[in-house]
Amino acid sequence: MMGASSFLIVPVKRAVGSKQRLASGLPADVRQLLSRALAARMVRCAAEAWPAEQVVVVGDDPELATLCGRLGLTTIWDAGEGQSEAVRAGQRWCLERGAKTLVTVAADLPRAETIDLRRLLELAGQLAPNSLALIPDLGGTGTNGLLLNPADQDPFLFGPDSLRRHQQRGALLGLEVSLLDLPRLSWDVDRIEDLSPASPVPDDAHPVLAWAHEIARLNQRPLGGSDGR
């Protein structure tokens, strides 16, 4: 089986209280629905692209866990200690099942398609030993995913400026570090600027983005409804 020793970890940030950097433009319930919808899409893409026994979802959302169960995917509990610790929890699960190569990808990528997850499975099967391949975000400072061989290494430093820090950590671990050009996996929605009226939602984005974009636009209107009518 192609990529039988490659495993995928999908860390899902908590839906409740998620996307705090969108708080200036979106109310809490909208942010929760946005986060959950994006995560559900990523989980479905993973289930369609990867063998179910080689995927683990790390999160604390009961509704998402129910969806994963219907798709045949394993979920493990997120202790709430951040993305790096969530990935490490998934890593332990994968290593117990014989993983040689690890892939992790963020759950909140609104342009992700099944074909992108299939591509990650292919790339994982081709990844040379002692390698770390990083998926940069659009700004070139964050990390939306990575591929790692061998699977037991620990380069995980998600958070602000993570791309540079992952590159440095990989070098310290003696890994050959490279960047992957995967456009649909490069765009995440973290800041209200990503949903501002000046930044149009791509046509191939998750439909929930157009809805959130409209809510953000309405929330930016001046009080009194001064819209030319």
PDB file of C-alpha atoms in Angstrom:
ATOM      1  CA  MET A   1       0.000   0.000   0.000  1.00  0.00           C
ATOM      2  CA  MET A   2       1.364   3.421  -1.006  1.00  0.00           C
ATOM      3  CA  GLY A   3       2.470   5.438   2.024  1.00  0.00           C
ATOM      4  CA  ALA A   4       1.509   2.712   4.488  1.00  0.00           C
ATOM      5  CA  SER A   5       4.068   4.012   6.989  1.00  0.00           C
ATOM      6  CA  SER A   6       2.997   7.649   6.568  1.00  0.00           C
ATOM      7  CA  PHE A   7       0.559   9.086   9.079  1.00  0.00           C
ATOM      8  CA  LEU A   8      -1.457  12.300   9.144  1.00  0.00           C
ATOM      9  CA  ILE A   9      -2.175  14.428  12.215  1.00  0.00           C
ATOM     10  CA  VAL A  10      -4.915  17.064  12.058  1.00  0.00           C
ATOM     11  CA  PRO A  11      -4.860  19.301  15.158  1.00  0.00           C
ATOM     12  CA  VAL A  12      -8.163  21.127  15.600  1.00  0.00           C
ATOM     13  CA  LYS A  13      -8.173  24.258  17.739  1.00  0.00           C
ATOM     14  CA  ARG A  14     -10.980  24.608  20.217  1.00  0.00           C
ATOM     15  CA  ALA A  15     -14.166  25.876  18.572  1.00  0.00           C
ATOM     16  CA  VAL A  16     -15.306  27.638  21.751  1.00  0.00           C
ATOM     17  CA  GLY A  17     -13.226  30.769  22.161  1.00  0.00           C
ATOM     18  CA  SER A  18     -11.441  30.186  18.854  1.00  0.00           C
ATOM     19  CA  LYS A  19     -10.160  32.745  16.354  1.00  0.00           C
ATOM     20  CA  GLN A  20      -9.646  35.502  18.913  1.00  0.00           C
ATOM     21  CA  ARG A  21      -7.849  37.652  16.352  1.00  0.00           C
ATOM     22  CA  LEU A  22     -11.144  37.840  14.437  1.00  0.00           C
ATOM     23  CA  ALA A  23     -13.002  39.161  17.482  1.00  0.00           C
ATOM     24  CA  SER A  24     -13.025  42.763  16.247  1.00  0.00           C
ATOM     25  CA  GLY A  25     -15.136  41.774  13.247  1.00  0.00           C
ATOM     26  CA  LEU A  26     -16.951  38.577  14.182  1.00  0.00           C
ATOM     27  CA  PRO A  27     -18.993  37.670  17.292  1.00  0.00           C
ATOM     28  CA  ALA A  28     -18.043  34.576  19.271  1.00  0.00           C
ATOM     29  CA  ASP A  29     -20.800  32.336  17.901  1.00  0.00           C
ATOM     30  CA  VAL A  30     -19.836  33.162  14.309  1.00  0.00           C
ATOM     31  CA  ARG A  31     -16.173  32.477  15.026  1.00  0.00           C
ATOM     32  CA  GLN A  32     -17.118  29.117  16.547  1.00  0.00           C
ATOM     33  CA  LEU A  33     -19.173  28.118  13.501  1.00  0.00           C
ATOM     34  CA  LEU A  34     -16.402  29.286  11.175  1.00  0.00           C
ATOM     35  CA  SER A  35     -13.788  27.235  13.017  1.00  0.00           C
ATOM     36  CA  ARG A  36     -15.983  24.138  13.140  1.00  0.00           C
ATOM     37  CA  ALA A  37     -16.970  24.350   9.464  1.00  0.00           C
ATOM     38  CA  LEU A  38     -13.369  24.649   8.308  1.00  0.00           C
ATOM     39  CA  ALA A  39     -12.286  21.771  10.533  1.00  0.00           C
ATOM     40  CA  ALA A  40     -15.119  19.585   9.224  1.00  0.00           C
ATOM     41  CA  ARG A  41     -14.002  20.245   5.658  1.00  0.00           C
ATOM     42  CA  MET A  42     -10.393  19.363   6.421  1.00  0.00           C
ATOM     43  CA  VAL A  43     -11.432  16.159   8.196  1.00  0.00           C
ATOM     44  CA  ARG A  44     -13.563  15.106   5.216  1.00  0.00           C
ATOM     45  CA  CYS A  45     -10.692  15.816   2.827  1.00  0.00           C
ATOM     46  CA  ALA A  46      -8.367  13.739   4.998  1.00  0.00           C
ATOM     47  CA  ALA A  47     -10.838  10.846   5.129  1.00  0.00           C
ATOM     48  CA  GLU A  48     -11.183  10.854   1.334  1.00  0.00           C
ATOM     49  CA  ALA A  49      -7.456  11.113   0.647  1.00  0.00           C
ATOM     50  CA  TRP A  50      -5.756   8.956   3.299  1.00  0.00           C
ATOM     51  CA  PRO A  51      -6.326   5.440   4.658  1.00  0.00           C
ATOM     52  CA  ALA A  52      -8.471   5.965   7.757  1.00  0.00           C
ATOM     53  CA  GLU A  53      -6.149   3.940   9.984  1.00  0.00           C
ATOM     54  CA  GLN A  54      -3.319   6.376   9.190  1.00  0.00           C
ATOM     55  CA  VAL A  55      -5.147   9.529  10.309  1.00  0.00           C
ATOM     56  CA  VAL A  56      -5.619  10.962  13.786  1.00  0.00           C
ATOM     57  CA  VAL A  57      -7.564  14.102  14.663  1.00  0.00           C
ATOM     58  CA  VAL A  58      -6.600  15.872  17.880  1.00  0.00           C
ATOM     59  CA  GLY A  59      -9.324  18.093  19.326  1.00  0.00           C
ATOM     60  CA  ASP A  60     -11.962  18.616  21.978  1.00  0.00           C
ATOM     61  CA  ASP A  61     -15.120  19.275  19.952  1.00  0.00           C
ATOM     62  CA  PRO A  62     -17.720  16.521  20.525  1.00  0.00           C
ATOM     63  CA  GLU A  63     -19.526  17.312  17.252  1.00  0.00           C
ATOM     64  CA  LEU A  64     -16.323  17.005  15.276  1.00  0.00           C
ATOM     65  CA  ALA A  65     -15.490  13.763  17.097  1.00  0.00           C
ATOM     66  CA  THR A  66     -18.885  12.412  16.026  1.00  0.00           C
ATOM     67  CA  LEU A  67     -18.151  13.331  12.410  1.00  0.00           C
ATOM     68  CA  CYS A  68     -14.739  11.647  12.613  1.00  0.00           C
ATOM     69  CA  GLY A  69     -16.370   8.508  13.970  1.00  0.00           C
ATOM     70  CA  ARG A  70     -18.772   8.404  11.020  1.00  0.00           C
ATOM     71  CA  LEU A  71     -15.799   8.763   8.682  1.00  0.00           C
ATOM     72  CA  GLY A  72     -13.856   6.013  10.433  1.00  0.00           C
ATOM     73  CA  LEU A  73     -11.172   8.363  11.786  1.00  0.00           C
ATOM     74  CA  THR A  74      -9.635   8.216  15.247  1.00  0.00           C
ATOM     75  CA  THR A  75      -9.861  11.236  17.525  1.00  0.00           C
ATOM     76  CA  ILE A  76      -7.804  11.847  20.642  1.00  0.00           C
ATOM     77  CA  TRP A  77      -8.347  14.499  23.262  1.00  0.00           C
ATOM     78  CA  ASP A  78      -6.613  17.848  23.032  1.00  0.00           C
ATOM     79  CA  ALA A  79      -5.348  18.918  26.450  1.00  0.00           C
ATOM     80  CA  GLY A  80      -5.526  22.580  25.427  1.00  0.00           C
ATOM     81  CA  GLU A  81      -1.793  23.243  25.593  1.00  0.00           C
ATOM     82  CA  GLY A  82      -1.420  24.628  22.073  1.00  0.00           C
ATOM     83  CA  GLN A  83      -0.888  23.316  18.559  1.00  0.00           C
ATOM     84  CA  SER A  84       2.615  21.939  19.119  1.00  0.00           C
ATOM     85  CA  GLU A  85       1.485  19.823  22.074  1.00  0.00           C
ATOM     86  CA  ALA A  86      -1.562  18.656  20.126  1.00  0.00           C
ATOM     87  CA  VAL A  87       0.715  17.508  17.307  1.00  0.00           C
ATOM     88  CA  ARG A  88       2.987  15.739  19.808  1.00  0.00           C
ATOM     89  CA  ALA A  89      -0.032  13.895  21.217  1.00  0.00           C
ATOM     90  CA  GLY A  90      -0.886  12.789  17.686  1.00  0.00           C
ATOM     91  CA  GLN A  91       2.752  11.870  17.079  1.00  0.00           C
ATOM     92  CA  ARG A  92       2.727   9.461  20.028  1.00  0.00           C
ATOM     93  CA  TRP A  93      -0.399   7.775  18.641  1.00  0.00           C
ATOM     94  CA  CYS A  94       1.235   7.441  15.218  1.00  0.00           C
ATOM     95  CA  LEU A  95       4.531   6.086  16.546  1.00  0.00           C
ATOM     96  CA  GLU A  96       2.676   3.393  18.466  1.00  0.00           C
ATOM     97  CA  ARG A  97       1.304   2.245  15.099  1.00  0.00           C
ATOM     98  CA  GLY A  98       4.612   2.128  13.288  1.00  0.00           C
ATOM     99  CA  ALA A  99       4.784   5.547  11.650  1.00  0.00           C
ATOM    100  CA  LYS A 100       7.977   6.271   9.733  1.00  0.00           C
ATOM    101  CA  THR A 101       6.900   9.586   8.237  1.00  0.00           C
ATOM    102  CA  LEU A 102       4.578  12.174   9.781  1.00  0.00           C
ATOM    103  CA  VAL A 103       2.446  14.814   8.139  1.00  0.00           C
ATOM    104  CA  THR A 104       0.501  17.474   9.997  1.00  0.00           C
ATOM    105  CA  VAL A 105      -1.720  20.129   8.475  1.00  0.00           C
ATOM    106  CA  ALA A 106      -3.750  22.896  10.079  1.00  0.00           C
ATOM    107  CA  ALA A 107      -7.513  22.407  10.156  1.00  0.00           C
ATOM    108  CA  ASP A 108      -8.456  25.992   9.251  1.00  0.00           C
ATOM    109  CA  LEU A 109      -7.414  26.213   5.584  1.00  0.00           C
ATOM    110  CA  PRO A 110     -10.490  27.341   3.627  1.00  0.00           C
ATOM    111  CA  ARG A 111      -9.169  26.455   0.159  1.00  0.00           C
ATOM    112  CA  ALA A 112      -8.074  22.905   1.013  1.00  0.00           C
ATOM    113  CA  GLU A 113      -9.340  20.166  -1.306  1.00  0.00           C
ATOM    114  CA  THR A 114      -9.097  16.388  -1.249  1.00  0.00           C
ATOM    115  CA  ILE A 115      -6.517  16.574  -4.037  1.00  0.00           C
ATOM    116  CA  ASP A 116      -4.234  18.573  -1.733  1.00  0.00           C
ATOM    117  CA  LEU A 117      -4.389  15.922   0.955  1.00  0.00           C
ATOM    118  CA  ARG A 118      -3.701  13.227  -1.632  1.00  0.00           C
ATOM    119  CA  ARG A 119      -0.671  15.223  -2.701  1.00  0.00           C
ATOM    120  CA  LEU A 120       0.558  15.282   0.893  1.00  0.00           C
ATOM    121  CA  LEU A 121       0.244  11.491   1.042  1.00  0.00           C
ATOM    122  CA  GLU A 122       2.294  11.203  -2.154  1.00  0.00           C
ATOM    123  CA  LEU A 123       4.942  13.621  -0.894  1.00  0.00           C
ATOM    124  CA  ALA A 124       5.157  11.780   2.428  1.00  0.00           C
ATOM    125  CA  GLY A 125       5.898   8.548   0.599  1.00  0.00           C
ATOM    126  CA  GLN A 126       8.683  10.280  -1.329  1.00  0.00           C
ATOM    127  CA  LEU A 127      10.212  12.188   1.600  1.00  0.00           C
ATOM    128  CA  ALA A 128      13.870  11.314   2.077  1.00  0.00           C
ATOM    129  CA  PRO A 129      15.167  10.260   5.510  1.00  0.00           C
ATOM    130  CA  ASN A 130      16.268  13.093   7.791  1.00  0.00           C
ATOM    131  CA  SER A 131      14.010  15.600   6.073  1.00  0.00           C
ATOM    132  CA  LEU A 132      11.624  18.329   7.192  1.00  0.00           C
ATOM    133  CA  ALA A 133       9.357  19.896   4.538  1.00  0.00           C
ATOM    134  CA  LEU A 134       7.391  22.981   5.583  1.00  0.00           C
ATOM    135  CA  ILE A 135       4.166  24.459   4.163  1.00  0.00           C
ATOM    136  CA  PRO A 136       4.415  28.255   4.582  1.00  0.00           C
ATOM    137  CA  ASP A 137       1.417  30.505   5.038  1.00  0.00           C
ATOM    138  CA  LEU A 138       0.694  33.328   2.594  1.00  0.00           C
ATOM    139  CA  GLY A 139       2.636  35.831   4.669  1.00  0.00           C
ATOM    140  CA  GLY A 140       5.723  33.646   4.683  1.00  0.00           C
ATOM    141  CA  THR A 141       6.063  33.712   8.479  1.00  0.00           C
ATOM    142  CA  GLY A 142       3.712  30.978   9.668  1.00  0.00           C
ATOM    143  CA  THR A 143       3.608  27.215   9.108  1.00  0.00           C
ATOM    144  CA  ASN A 144       0.364  25.657   7.887  1.00  0.00           C
ATOM    145  CA  GLY A 145       1.743  22.127   7.867  1.00  0.00           C
ATOM    146  CA  LEU A 146       4.865  20.016   7.691  1.00  0.00           C
ATOM    147  CA  LEU A 147       6.201  16.618   6.638  1.00  0.00           C
ATOM    148  CA  LEU A 148       8.760  14.850   8.793  1.00  0.00           C
ATOM    149  CA  ASN A 149      11.020  11.820   8.319  1.00  0.00           C
ATOM    150  CA  PRO A 150      11.832  10.190  10.702  1.00  0.00           C
ATOM    151  CA  ALA A 151       8.544  10.427  12.544  1.00  0.00           C
ATOM    152  CA  ASP A 152      10.095  10.444  16.025  1.00  0.00           C
ATOM    153  CA  GLN A 153      11.873  13.798  15.641  1.00  0.00           C
ATOM    154  CA  ASP A 154      10.463  16.879  17.409  1.00  0.00           C
ATOM    155  CA  PRO A 155      10.765  20.071  15.354  1.00  0.00           C
ATOM    156  CA  PHE A 156       7.341  21.373  16.424  1.00  0.00           C
ATOM    157  CA  LEU A 157       7.341  25.099  17.206  1.00  0.00           C
ATOM    158  CA  PHE A 158       3.975  26.353  15.993  1.00  0.00           C
ATOM    159  CA  GLY A 159       2.965  29.900  16.829  1.00  0.00           C
ATOM    160  CA  PRO A 160       4.203  33.376  15.853  1.00  0.00           C
ATOM    161  CA  ASP A 161       7.124  33.388  13.390  1.00  0.00           C
ATOM    162  CA  SER A 162       6.952  29.597  13.267  1.00  0.00           C
ATOM    163  CA  LEU A 163       8.373  29.195   9.770  1.00  0.00           C
ATOM    164  CA  ARG A 164      11.741  30.679  10.741  1.00  0.00           C
ATOM    165  CA  ARG A 165      11.761  28.825  14.041  1.00  0.00           C
ATOM    166  CA  HIS A 166      10.927  25.511  12.354  1.00  0.00           C
ATOM    167  CA  GLN A 167      13.757  26.057   9.886  1.00  0.00           C
ATOM    168  CA  GLN A 168      16.206  26.738  12.706  1.00  0.00           C
ATOM    169  CA  ARG A 169      15.001  23.811  14.799  1.00  0.00           C
ATOM    170  CA  GLY A 170      15.177  21.462  11.824  1.00  0.00           C
ATOM    171  CA  ALA A 171      18.769  22.488  11.148  1.00  0.00           C
ATOM    172  CA  LEU A 172      19.684  21.912  14.790  1.00  0.00           C
ATOM    173  CA  LEU A 173      18.190  18.419  14.548  1.00  0.00           C
ATOM    174  CA  GLY A 174      20.314  17.693  11.479  1.00  0.00           C
ATOM    175  CA  LEU A 175      17.339  17.604   9.128  1.00  0.00           C
ATOM    176  CA  GLU A 176      17.359  18.750   5.507  1.00  0.00           C
ATOM    177  CA  VAL A 177      14.774  21.560   5.521  1.00  0.00           C
ATOM    178  CA  SER A 178      12.755  22.544   2.458  1.00  0.00           C
ATOM    179  CA  LEU A 179       9.652  24.590   1.632  1.00  0.00           C
ATOM    180  CA  LEU A 180       6.654  23.239  -0.262  1.00  0.00           C
ATOM    181  CA  ASP A 181       4.714  25.323  -2.769  1.00  0.00           C
ATOM    182  CA  LEU A 182       1.104  24.260  -2.159  1.00  0.00           C
ATOM    183  CA  PRO A 183      -1.014  27.351  -2.884  1.00  0.00           C
ATOM    184  CA  ARG A 184      -4.368  26.050  -1.611  1.00  0.00           C
ATOM    185  CA  LEU A 185      -2.786  25.126   1.713  1.00  0.00           C
ATOM    186  CA  SER A 186      -1.057  28.471   2.155  1.00  0.00           C
ATOM    187  CA  TRP A 187      -4.091  30.606   3.017  1.00  0.00           C
ATOM    188  CA  ASP A 188      -5.497  30.500   6.515  1.00  0.00           C
ATOM    189  CA  VAL A 189      -7.876  32.935   8.191  1.00  0.00           C
ATOM    190  CA  ASP A 190      -6.367  34.287  11.380  1.00  0.00           C
ATOM    191  CA  ARG A 191      -6.850  38.067  11.259  1.00  0.00           C
ATOM    192  CA  ILE A 192      -9.844  40.249  10.559  1.00  0.00           C
ATOM    193  CA  GLU A 193      -7.896  41.672   7.622  1.00  0.00           C
ATOM    194  CA  ASP A 194      -8.307  38.271   5.969  1.00  0.00           C
ATOM    195  CA  LEU A 195     -12.070  38.865   5.946  1.00  0.00           C
ATOM    196  CA  SER A 196     -12.141  42.608   5.286  1.00  0.00           C
ATOM    197  CA  PRO A 197     -14.152  43.974   2.344  1.00  0.00           C
ATOM    198  CA  ALA A 198     -10.849  44.926   0.697  1.00  0.00           C
ATOM    199  CA  SER A 199      -9.722  41.286   0.579  1.00  0.00           C
ATOM    200  CA  PRO A 200     -12.143  39.325  -1.635  1.00  0.00           C
ATOM    201  CA  VAL A 201     -12.857  35.722  -0.741  1.00  0.00           C
ATOM    202  CA  PRO A 202     -11.441  33.377  -3.433  1.00  0.00           C
ATOM    203  CA  ASP A 203     -14.087  31.596  -5.493  1.00  0.00           C
ATOM    204  CA  ASP A 204     -12.732  28.184  -4.476  1.00  0.00           C
ATOM    205  CA  ALA A 205     -12.825  28.909  -0.745  1.00  0.00           C
ATOM    206  CA  HIS A 206     -15.146  27.170   1.696  1.00  0.00           C
ATOM    207  CA  PRO A 207     -18.644  28.749   1.408  1.00  0.00           C
ATOM    208  CA  VAL A 208     -18.525  29.684   5.094  1.00  0.00           C
ATOM    209  CA  LEU A 209     -15.884  32.280   4.227  1.00  0.00           C
ATOM    210  CA  ALA A 210     -18.267  34.327   2.063  1.00  0.00           C
ATOM    211  CA  TRP A 211     -20.775  34.295   4.914  1.00  0.00           C
ATOM    212  CA  ALA A 212     -18.176  35.386   7.485  1.00  0.00           C
ATOM    213  CA  HIS A 213     -16.868  38.017   5.060  1.00  0.00           C
ATOM    214  CA  GLU A 214     -20.348  39.529   4.804  1.00  0.00           C
ATOM    215  CA  ILE A 215     -20.778  39.589   8.587  1.00  0.00           C
ATOM    216  CA  ALA A 216     -17.388  41.261   8.972  1.00  0.00           C
ATOM    217  CA  ARG A 217     -18.412  43.825   6.343  1.00  0.00           C
ATOM    218  CA  LEU A 218     -21.659  44.589   8.160  1.00  0.00           C
ATOM    219  CA  ASN A 219     -19.853  44.909  11.469  1.00  0.00           C
ATOM    220  CA  GLN A 220     -17.531  47.502   9.933  1.00  0.00           C
ATOM    221  CA  ARG A 221     -20.387  49.794   8.863  1.00  0.00           C
ATOM    222  CA  PRO A 222     -20.573  53.073  10.827  1.00  0.00           C
ATOM    223  CA  LEU A 223     -23.349  53.342  13.381  1.00  0.00           C
ATOM    224  CA  GLY A 224     -26.442  54.937  11.904  1.00  0.00           C
ATOM    225  CA  GLY A 225     -26.300  52.879   8.707  1.00  0.00           C
ATOM    226  CA  SER A 226     -24.618  55.499   6.556  1.00  0.00           C
ATOM    227  CA  ASP A 227     -24.455  53.482   3.372  1.00  0.00           C
ATOM    228  CA  GLY A 228     -25.715  55.990   0.834  1.00  0.00           C
ATOM    229  CA  ARG A 229     -29.405  55.150   1.109  1.00  0.00           C
TER     230      ARG A 229
END
